[in-house]
mmCIF file of C-alpha atoms and ligand atoms in Angstrom:
data_model
loop_
_atom_site.group_PDB
_atom_site.id
_atom_site.type_symbol
_atom_site.label_atom_id
_atom_site.label_comp_id
_atom_site.label_asym_id
_atom_site.label_seq_id
_atom_site.Cartn_x
_atom_site.Cartn_y
_atom_site.Cartn_z
ATOM 1 C CA MET A 25 52.712 123.391 198.227
ATOM 2 C CA ILE A 26 50.300 124.296 201.010
ATOM 3 C CA GLY A 27 46.711 123.337 200.015
ATOM 4 C CA ASN A 28 43.616 125.472 200.387
ATOM 5 C CA ARG A 29 43.690 124.890 204.160
ATOM 6 C CA LYS A 30 40.097 123.677 204.303
ATOM 7 C CA VAL A 31 38.912 121.678 207.310
ATOM 8 C CA ALA A 32 35.572 119.904 207.790
ATOM 9 C CA ILE A 33 34.458 118.994 211.292
ATOM 10 C CA ILE A 34 31.726 116.352 211.501
ATOM 11 C CA GLY A 35 29.794 116.703 214.761
ATOM 12 C CA ALA A 36 29.370 120.200 216.169
ATOM 13 C CA GLY A 37 28.799 119.285 219.808
ATOM 14 C CA TYR A 38 31.134 120.357 222.609
ATOM 15 C CA VAL A 39 34.219 118.745 221.062
ATOM 16 C CA GLY A 40 33.578 119.778 217.433
ATOM 17 C CA SER A 41 32.740 123.381 218.336
ATOM 18 C CA SER A 42 35.733 123.703 220.669
ATOM 19 C CA ILE A 43 37.999 122.413 217.894
ATOM 20 C CA ALA A 44 36.501 124.954 215.452
ATOM 21 C CA TYR A 45 37.045 127.739 217.985
ATOM 22 C CA ALA A 46 40.646 126.713 218.685
ATOM 23 C CA LEU A 47 41.473 126.373 214.959
ATOM 24 C CA ALA A 48 39.922 129.793 214.278
ATOM 25 C CA LEU A 49 41.806 131.511 217.122
ATOM 26 C CA ARG A 50 45.110 130.064 215.933
ATOM 27 C CA ASP A 51 44.391 130.929 212.275
ATOM 28 C CA ILE A 52 45.374 127.397 211.300
ATOM 29 C CA ALA A 53 42.803 126.992 208.504
ATOM 30 C CA ARG A 54 41.306 129.334 205.884
ATOM 31 C CA LYS A 55 37.957 127.559 205.679
ATOM 32 C CA ILE A 56 36.313 125.657 208.545
ATOM 33 C CA VAL A 57 33.001 123.928 207.917
ATOM 34 C CA LEU A 58 30.899 122.409 210.700
ATOM 35 C CA ILE A 59 28.586 119.517 209.749
ATOM 36 C CA ASP A 60 26.015 117.968 212.094
ATOM 37 C CA ILE A 61 22.590 116.348 211.905
ATOM 38 C CA ASN A 62 21.371 119.249 214.071
ATOM 39 C CA HIS A 63 21.889 121.951 211.451
ATOM 40 C CA GLU A 64 20.224 124.770 213.383
ATOM 41 C CA LYS A 65 22.448 124.370 216.458
ATOM 42 C CA THR A 66 25.483 124.052 214.176
ATOM 43 C CA ASP A 67 24.570 127.289 212.429
ATOM 44 C CA GLY A 68 24.427 128.964 215.853
ATOM 45 C CA GLU A 69 27.841 127.599 216.852
ATOM 46 C CA ALA A 70 29.363 128.773 213.550
ATOM 47 C CA LYS A 71 27.872 132.273 213.854
ATOM 48 C CA ASP A 72 29.011 132.564 217.482
ATOM 49 C CA ILE A 73 32.638 131.809 216.543
ATOM 50 C CA ARG A 74 32.539 133.742 213.272
ATOM 51 C CA HIS A 75 31.296 136.932 214.890
ATOM 52 C CA GLY A 76 34.231 137.272 217.267
ATOM 53 C CA ILE A 77 36.759 140.060 216.833
ATOM 54 C CA GLN A 78 38.325 139.658 213.377
ATOM 55 C CA SER A 79 41.924 140.075 214.473
ATOM 56 C CA MET A 80 41.538 136.846 216.496
ATOM 57 C CA GLY A 81 40.721 134.571 213.589
ATOM 58 C CA THR A 82 39.971 135.342 209.983
ATOM 59 C CA ALA A 83 38.859 131.913 208.759
ATOM 60 C CA ASP A 84 35.706 131.564 206.725
ATOM 61 C CA LEU A 85 33.689 129.462 209.202
ATOM 62 C CA TYR A 86 30.177 128.166 208.469
ATOM 63 C CA ALA A 87 27.647 125.361 208.982
ATOM 64 C CA GLY A 88 27.651 123.177 205.879
ATOM 65 C CA THR A 89 26.659 119.776 204.540
ATOM 66 C CA TYR A 90 28.570 116.605 203.649
ATOM 67 C CA ALA A 91 29.103 118.043 200.143
ATOM 68 C CA ASP A 92 31.610 120.386 201.841
ATOM 69 C CA CYS A 93 33.843 117.353 202.548
ATOM 70 C CA ALA A 94 35.113 117.691 198.963
ATOM 71 C CA ASP A 95 38.579 119.184 198.569
ATOM 72 C CA CYS A 96 39.460 119.292 202.290
ATOM 73 C CA ASP A 97 42.994 119.036 203.666
ATOM 74 C CA LEU A 98 41.551 117.576 206.842
ATOM 75 C CA ILE A 99 38.242 115.994 207.905
ATOM 76 C CA ILE A 100 37.767 115.644 211.659
ATOM 77 C CA ILE A 101 35.142 113.225 213.032
ATOM 78 C CA THR A 102 33.679 114.103 216.434
ATOM 79 C CA ALA A 103 30.099 112.857 215.883
ATOM 80 C CA GLY A 104 28.851 110.471 218.536
ATOM 81 C CA ARG A 105 27.840 110.283 222.136
ATOM 82 C CA GLY A 106 30.254 111.130 224.944
ATOM 83 C CA ARG A 107 30.711 109.205 228.209
ATOM 84 C CA LEU A 108 28.290 109.699 231.079
ATOM 85 C CA PRO A 109 29.735 109.835 234.612
ATOM 86 C CA GLY A 110 30.821 106.287 235.572
ATOM 87 C CA GLU A 111 30.905 104.967 231.975
ATOM 88 C CA SER A 112 34.061 103.743 230.245
ATOM 89 C CA ARG A 113 34.900 104.714 226.663
ATOM 90 C CA LEU A 114 34.213 101.127 225.573
ATOM 91 C CA ASP A 115 30.601 101.456 226.805
ATOM 92 C CA LEU A 116 30.035 103.745 223.785
ATOM 93 C CA THR A 117 31.182 101.150 221.246
ATOM 94 C CA ASN A 118 27.954 99.906 219.675
ATOM 95 C CA GLU A 119 26.195 103.270 219.500
ATOM 96 C CA ASN A 120 29.185 105.173 218.129
ATOM 97 C CA VAL A 121 30.194 102.493 215.593
ATOM 98 C CA LYS A 122 26.669 102.861 214.107
ATOM 99 C CA ILE A 123 27.013 106.659 213.980
ATOM 100 C CA LEU A 124 30.485 106.305 212.432
ATOM 101 C CA ASP A 125 29.083 103.970 209.782
ATOM 102 C CA SER A 126 26.580 106.613 208.655
ATOM 103 C CA VAL A 127 29.204 109.400 208.837
ATOM 104 C CA ILE A 128 31.706 107.460 206.697
ATOM 105 C CA ARG A 129 29.046 106.570 204.110
ATOM 106 C CA SER A 130 28.187 110.264 203.799
ATOM 107 C CA ILE A 131 31.842 111.399 203.628
ATOM 108 C CA LYS A 132 32.570 108.799 200.923
ATOM 109 C CA GLN A 133 30.032 110.371 198.567
ATOM 110 C CA TYR A 134 32.050 113.606 198.421
ATOM 111 C CA TYR A 135 35.597 112.741 199.520
ATOM 112 C CA THR A 136 38.255 113.829 197.044
ATOM 113 C CA ARG A 137 41.395 114.116 199.167
ATOM 114 C CA GLY A 138 42.716 114.916 202.649
ATOM 115 C CA VAL A 139 43.527 113.314 205.963
ATOM 116 C CA VAL A 140 40.707 111.911 208.120
ATOM 117 C CA LEU A 141 41.177 112.332 211.870
ATOM 118 C CA VAL A 142 38.933 110.397 214.272
ATOM 119 C CA ILE A 143 38.205 111.871 217.703
ATOM 120 C CA SER A 144 34.940 110.138 218.756
ATOM 121 C CA ASN A 145 35.230 107.346 221.308
ATOM 122 C CA PRO A 146 36.208 104.613 221.681
ATOM 123 C CA VAL A 147 38.772 106.216 219.398
ATOM 124 C CA ASP A 148 40.958 103.138 218.742
ATOM 125 C CA ILE A 149 37.981 101.011 217.688
ATOM 126 C CA LEU A 150 36.485 103.791 215.540
ATOM 127 C CA THR A 151 39.864 104.529 213.931
ATOM 128 C CA PHE A 152 40.151 100.870 212.919
ATOM 129 C CA LYS A 153 36.635 100.828 211.424
ATOM 130 C CA ALA A 154 37.088 104.182 209.634
ATOM 131 C CA THR A 155 40.390 102.940 208.138
ATOM 132 C CA GLN A 156 38.716 99.737 206.974
ATOM 133 C CA TRP A 157 35.697 101.517 205.465
ATOM 134 C CA LEU A 158 37.506 104.413 203.787
ATOM 135 C CA GLU A 159 40.227 102.263 202.145
ATOM 136 C CA LEU A 160 42.747 105.132 201.856
ATOM 137 C CA THR A 161 46.547 104.886 201.843
ATOM 138 C CA ASP A 162 48.187 103.848 205.144
ATOM 139 C CA GLY A 163 48.286 106.793 207.569
ATOM 140 C CA MET A 164 45.643 108.944 205.846
ATOM 141 C CA VAL A 165 43.132 107.864 208.522
ATOM 142 C CA PHE A 166 44.236 108.084 212.111
ATOM 143 C CA GLY A 167 42.834 108.803 215.557
ATOM 144 C CA SER A 168 43.812 111.277 218.269
ATOM 145 C CA GLY A 169 44.484 108.189 220.425
ATOM 146 C CA CYS A 170 46.814 108.921 223.344
ATOM 147 C CA ILE A 171 47.804 112.482 222.392
ATOM 148 C CA LEU A 172 45.506 113.875 225.111
ATOM 149 C CA ASP A 173 46.624 111.262 227.657
ATOM 150 C CA SER A 174 50.257 112.108 226.851
ATOM 151 C CA SER A 175 49.515 115.796 227.324
ATOM 152 C CA ARG A 176 47.904 115.064 230.722
ATOM 153 C CA PHE A 177 50.889 112.839 231.605
ATOM 154 C CA VAL A 178 53.377 115.613 230.792
ATOM 155 C CA ARG A 179 51.314 118.089 232.838
ATOM 156 C CA CYS A 180 51.273 115.776 235.890
ATOM 157 C CA ILE A 181 55.044 115.159 235.665
ATOM 158 C CA ALA A 182 55.754 118.879 235.215
ATOM 159 C CA ASP A 183 53.692 119.632 238.326
ATOM 160 C CA TYR A 184 55.596 116.956 240.281
ATOM 161 C CA VAL A 185 59.069 118.214 239.363
ATOM 162 C CA GLY A 186 57.992 121.891 239.513
ATOM 163 C CA LEU A 187 59.005 122.786 235.953
ATOM 164 C CA SER A 188 57.096 123.950 232.900
ATOM 165 C CA THR A 189 55.622 121.338 230.563
ATOM 166 C CA GLY A 190 57.918 122.427 227.708
ATOM 167 C CA VAL A 191 60.930 120.624 229.188
ATOM 168 C CA ILE A 192 59.147 117.306 229.831
ATOM 169 C CA ASN A 193 59.162 114.646 227.142
ATOM 170 C CA GLY A 194 57.071 111.520 227.587
ATOM 171 C CA TYR A 195 54.340 109.407 225.994
ATOM 172 C CA ILE A 196 51.370 107.316 226.877
ATOM 173 C CA VAL A 197 50.961 104.475 224.355
ATOM 174 C CA GLY A 198 48.419 101.730 223.620
ATOM 175 C CA GLU A 199 44.733 102.244 224.322
ATOM 176 C CA HIS A 200 43.093 105.631 224.821
ATOM 177 C CA GLY A 201 41.334 104.253 227.868
ATOM 178 C CA ASP A 202 41.852 102.490 231.140
ATOM 179 C CA GLY A 203 44.524 100.192 229.643
ATOM 180 C CA GLN A 204 46.829 103.067 228.612
ATOM 181 C CA VAL A 205 50.568 102.506 229.131
ATOM 182 C CA PRO A 206 52.909 105.203 230.456
ATOM 183 C CA VAL A 207 56.363 104.670 228.930
ATOM 184 C CA TRP A 208 58.351 105.558 232.050
ATOM 185 C CA SER A 209 61.614 104.243 230.630
ATOM 186 C CA ARG A 210 61.617 107.081 228.050
ATOM 187 C CA VAL A 211 60.546 110.075 230.160
ATOM 188 C CA THR A 212 63.055 112.922 230.162
ATOM 189 C CA VAL A 213 63.314 116.318 231.865
ATOM 190 C CA GLY A 214 65.260 118.726 229.674
ATOM 191 C CA GLY A 215 66.629 115.690 227.799
ATOM 192 C CA ILE A 216 67.848 114.067 231.066
ATOM 193 C CA PRO A 217 66.296 110.733 232.147
ATOM 194 C CA ILE A 218 63.782 111.617 234.885
ATOM 195 C CA GLU A 219 65.340 109.172 237.362
ATOM 196 C CA ASP A 220 68.711 110.976 237.088
ATOM 197 C CA TYR A 221 67.035 114.376 237.311
ATOM 198 C CA CYS A 222 65.067 113.508 240.483
ATOM 199 C CA ARG A 223 68.135 111.926 242.104
ATOM 200 C CA ASP A 224 70.119 115.078 241.473
ATOM 201 C CA ILE A 225 67.485 117.424 242.916
ATOM 202 C CA ASN A 226 66.734 115.051 245.823
ATOM 203 C CA ARG A 227 63.127 114.515 244.737
ATOM 204 C CA LYS A 228 61.616 111.137 245.607
ATOM 205 C CA TRP A 229 61.352 108.917 242.503
ATOM 206 C CA ASP A 230 60.052 105.390 242.998
ATOM 207 C CA GLU A 231 57.240 103.012 242.049
ATOM 208 C CA GLU A 232 54.802 104.731 244.412
ATOM 209 C CA VAL A 233 55.355 108.152 242.767
ATOM 210 C CA ARG A 234 55.101 106.662 239.268
ATOM 211 C CA GLU A 235 51.896 104.795 240.134
ATOM 212 C CA GLU A 236 50.314 107.984 241.520
ATOM 213 C CA ILE A 237 51.178 110.029 238.404
ATOM 214 C CA ALA A 238 49.929 107.193 236.155
ATOM 215 C CA ARG A 239 46.683 107.018 238.161
ATOM 216 C CA GLN A 240 46.103 110.783 237.912
ATOM 217 C CA THR A 241 46.714 110.656 234.153
ATOM 218 C CA ARG A 242 44.480 107.621 233.599
ATOM 219 C CA THR A 243 41.544 108.913 235.656
ATOM 220 C CA MET A 244 41.713 112.581 234.588
ATOM 221 C CA GLY A 245 39.078 112.217 231.835
ATOM 222 C CA ALA A 246 36.603 110.505 234.208
ATOM 223 C CA GLU A 247 37.312 113.083 236.911
ATOM 224 C CA ILE A 248 36.568 115.993 234.551
ATOM 225 C CA ILE A 249 33.379 114.252 233.349
ATOM 226 C CA ARG A 250 32.280 113.751 236.975
ATOM 227 C CA GLU A 251 32.888 117.438 237.662
ATOM 228 C CA LYS A 252 31.478 119.044 234.480
ATOM 229 C CA SER A 253 29.859 116.199 232.454
ATOM 230 C CA ARG A 254 32.202 116.426 229.472
ATOM 231 C CA THR A 255 35.751 117.127 228.277
ATOM 232 C CA HIS A 256 36.419 119.262 225.223
ATOM 233 C CA TYR A 257 38.994 122.048 225.693
ATOM 234 C CA GLY A 258 42.000 119.727 226.179
ATOM 235 C CA ILE A 259 41.310 117.641 223.079
ATOM 236 C CA ALA A 260 40.701 120.831 221.044
ATOM 237 C CA THR A 261 44.261 122.046 221.712
ATOM 238 C CA CYS A 262 45.655 118.607 220.807
ATOM 239 C CA VAL A 263 43.739 118.691 217.508
ATOM 240 C CA CYS A 264 45.173 122.171 216.805
ATOM 241 C CA LEU A 265 48.698 120.765 216.995
ATOM 242 C CA LEU A 266 47.799 117.888 214.652
ATOM 243 C CA ALA A 267 45.917 120.172 212.235
ATOM 244 C CA ASP A 268 48.896 122.540 212.071
ATOM 245 C CA ALA A 269 51.223 119.603 211.288
ATOM 246 C CA ILE A 270 48.895 118.406 208.522
ATOM 247 C CA ILE A 271 47.687 121.651 206.975
ATOM 248 C CA ASN A 272 50.726 123.874 207.389
ATOM 249 C CA GLN A 273 53.291 121.145 206.769
ATOM 250 C CA ARG A 274 54.923 121.272 210.183
ATOM 251 C CA PRO A 275 55.602 117.567 210.830
ATOM 252 C CA THR A 276 55.604 116.589 214.482
ATOM 253 C CA ILE A 277 55.784 113.442 216.642
ATOM 254 C CA CYS A 278 52.785 112.511 218.787
ATOM 255 C CA SER A 279 51.319 109.385 220.316
ATOM 256 C CA VAL A 280 48.326 108.895 218.003
ATOM 257 C CA SER A 281 46.289 105.866 216.975
ATOM 258 C CA SER A 282 46.578 104.186 213.579
ATOM 259 C CA VAL A 283 46.281 100.643 212.279
ATOM 260 C CA LEU A 284 49.600 98.960 213.085
ATOM 261 C CA MET A 285 51.362 97.315 210.151
ATOM 262 C CA GLY A 286 53.711 94.970 211.997
ATOM 263 C CA GLU A 287 55.278 97.481 214.400
ATOM 264 C CA HIS A 288 56.145 95.614 217.610
ATOM 265 C CA GLY A 289 54.915 92.519 215.737
ATOM 266 C CA VAL A 290 51.299 93.786 215.775
ATOM 267 C CA ARG A 291 48.816 94.246 212.905
ATOM 268 C CA ASP A 292 45.079 94.613 212.420
ATOM 269 C CA VAL A 293 44.387 96.815 215.433
ATOM 270 C CA ALA A 294 44.615 100.598 215.815
ATOM 271 C CA LEU A 295 46.524 101.701 218.902
ATOM 272 C CA SER A 296 48.790 104.614 219.782
ATOM 273 C CA VAL A 297 52.559 104.646 219.400
ATOM 274 C CA PRO A 298 54.754 107.725 218.892
ATOM 275 C CA SER A 299 54.179 108.612 215.231
ATOM 276 C CA VAL A 300 55.412 111.185 212.744
ATOM 277 C CA VAL A 301 52.372 113.257 211.697
ATOM 278 C CA GLY A 302 52.485 115.533 208.647
ATOM 279 C CA PRO A 303 50.519 116.477 205.500
ATOM 280 C CA SER A 304 49.759 112.838 204.628
ATOM 281 C CA GLY A 305 48.648 111.937 208.143
ATOM 282 C CA VAL A 306 50.721 109.348 209.999
ATOM 283 C CA ARG A 307 53.900 109.140 207.933
ATOM 284 C CA GLN A 308 55.686 106.707 210.198
ATOM 285 C CA ARG A 309 55.100 104.776 213.410
ATOM 286 C CA ILE A 310 58.285 104.861 215.483
ATOM 287 C CA ARG A 311 59.549 101.489 216.726
ATOM 288 C CA GLU A 312 60.716 102.806 220.078
ATOM 289 C CA LYS A 313 62.325 100.320 222.500
ATOM 290 C CA TRP A 314 60.438 99.832 225.760
ATOM 291 C CA GLU A 315 61.020 97.795 228.910
ATOM 292 C CA SER A 316 59.538 94.306 229.194
ATOM 293 C CA ASP A 317 56.787 95.402 231.589
ATOM 294 C CA GLU A 318 55.788 98.222 229.206
ATOM 295 C CA TYR A 319 55.628 95.763 226.294
ATOM 296 C CA ARG A 320 53.530 93.355 228.380
ATOM 297 C CA LYS A 321 50.965 96.081 229.193
ATOM 298 C CA PHE A 322 50.918 97.208 225.546
ATOM 299 C CA PHE A 323 50.281 93.648 224.334
ATOM 300 C CA ASP A 324 47.484 93.222 226.930
ATOM 301 C CA GLY A 325 45.866 96.273 225.286
ATOM 302 C CA VAL A 326 46.290 94.690 221.847
ATOM 303 C CA GLU A 327 44.393 91.614 223.065
ATOM 304 C CA ARG A 328 41.598 93.666 224.670
ATOM 305 C CA THR A 329 41.186 95.766 221.517
ATOM 306 C CA ARG A 330 41.102 92.652 219.315
ATOM 307 C CA GLU A 331 38.360 91.197 221.527
ATOM 308 C CA VAL A 332 36.213 94.333 221.180
ATOM 309 C CA LEU A 333 36.717 94.344 217.395
ATOM 310 C CA ALA A 334 35.813 90.649 217.184
ATOM 311 C CA SER A 335 32.645 91.261 219.212
ATOM 312 C CA LEU A 336 31.479 93.746 216.527
ATOM 313 C CA GLN A 337 31.445 91.230 213.688
HETATM 314 N N1 NAD B 28 39.552 111.351 221.629
HETATM 315 C C1 NAD B 28 39.471 112.117 222.711
HETATM 316 O O1 NAD B 28 40.482 112.355 223.382
HETATM 317 C C2 NAD B 28 38.123 112.681 223.109
HETATM 318 C C3 NAD B 28 38.034 113.694 224.085
HETATM 319 C C4 NAD B 28 36.763 114.183 224.415
HETATM 320 C C5 NAD B 28 35.611 113.641 223.809
HETATM 321 N N2 NAD B 28 35.763 112.656 222.878
HETATM 322 C C6 NAD B 28 34.621 112.054 222.196
HETATM 323 O O2 NAD B 28 34.119 112.968 221.220
HETATM 324 C C7 NAD B 28 32.743 112.624 220.934
HETATM 325 C C8 NAD B 28 31.901 113.889 220.935
HETATM 326 O O3 NAD B 28 31.797 114.417 222.240
HETATM 327 P P1 NAD B 28 30.946 115.754 222.536
HETATM 328 O O4 NAD B 28 31.147 116.095 223.964
HETATM 329 O O5 NAD B 28 31.181 116.753 221.488
HETATM 330 O O6 NAD B 28 29.450 115.162 222.351
HETATM 331 P P2 NAD B 28 28.159 116.026 221.964
HETATM 332 O O7 NAD B 28 26.987 115.179 222.317
HETATM 333 O O8 NAD B 28 28.261 117.397 222.545
HETATM 334 O O9 NAD B 28 28.263 116.163 220.368
HETATM 335 C C9 NAD B 28 28.126 115.102 219.486
HETATM 336 C C10 NAD B 28 27.491 115.666 218.225
HETATM 337 O O10 NAD B 28 27.448 114.625 217.243
HETATM 338 C C11 NAD B 28 26.293 114.897 216.451
HETATM 339 N N3 NAD B 28 25.929 113.708 215.654
HETATM 340 C C12 NAD B 28 25.390 112.551 216.071
HETATM 341 N N4 NAD B 28 25.197 111.734 215.011
HETATM 342 C C13 NAD B 28 25.653 112.383 213.921
HETATM 343 C C14 NAD B 28 25.754 112.061 212.547
HETATM 344 N N5 NAD B 28 25.339 110.878 212.068
HETATM 345 N N6 NAD B 28 26.284 112.972 211.695
HETATM 346 C C15 NAD B 28 26.705 114.176 212.149
HETATM 347 N N7 NAD B 28 26.643 114.532 213.449
HETATM 348 C C16 NAD B 28 26.128 113.647 214.317
HETATM 349 C C17 NAD B 28 25.242 115.299 217.474
HETATM 350 O O11 NAD B 28 24.153 115.994 216.876
HETATM 351 C C18 NAD B 28 26.056 116.179 218.411
HETATM 352 O O12 NAD B 28 26.001 117.548 218.058
HETATM 353 C C19 NAD B 28 32.341 111.588 221.991
HETATM 354 O O13 NAD B 28 32.388 110.291 221.441
HETATM 355 C C20 NAD B 28 33.412 111.754 223.067
HETATM 356 O O14 NAD B 28 33.603 110.566 223.839
HETATM 357 C C21 NAD B 28 36.997 112.193 222.513
#
């Protein structure tokens, strides 16, 4: 049975407000509550979205308090500082782990049910800590991880082959950050391996092309931040897809971050692998087969993430 379709968004900055706006436009939730330490600004954001034309979103959307985290289908955490131009996501670690600590303590006072989705960066580290602190069933806490990177990857490939994004299938796995891993061995165009497709249409396909697409994908976030100081629209659309899978019971497969439980021989870190996402969060992490170089890069990311986690204790 579909629940009451209630979503709480913690942090009503650029990312939280854009998510609220996207969820409202798509009519994905019935109730959307925005929660932030800056209540006045949050009230303004809620009113601004709520007062749009009714036929483009009928959700009950308002600025609330942590008490509104009770009886949610989905709680989305976006509280925390974003990257400044030139910073890496890992530069946010100490500040945002502290903010997450206070957010989780507050959620815990009122939490009754629902999936918890972490968006704040560094998302893999924060997903691990949120999972540890909330102590819910496996999969109920997960992070957006590489869903946005995968979306950027698909866009770059689609532009290269001159087709729409709908026919491209491909994932970025591992860290949502500079160590992200494009799984080239699994990329398809209309279900056809990309190498075969490019050969057939006489489009160059070699290491140089792959490296350029991987570079564009990896640096896209930093490029947008350099140009406009923040990124928020792209992640908001990704969250819409995940929220629809969770709230409206439309299971999907995305590369999102959750604590690995032995997949690829890894545990005790949260990283992205293609995962089945549905009403109970990450239902399954798919043990996809990769090439040896892809595994090596993934395991390098595991080590880096472990080191950051160890430095927190
Ligand atoms: N996962 C992704 O793909 C992705 C993409 C874009 C941004 N992000 C991350 O999302 C986060 C938010 O980015 P933004 O641009 O919205 O930043 P922002 O500064 O616009 O908003 C952050 C909000 O968090 C609030 N906040 C701080 N401490 C809080 C607390 N204890 N409780 C409740 N609210 C609190 C602030 O008042 C502010 O409104 C950043 O960490 C950013 O790096 C992630």
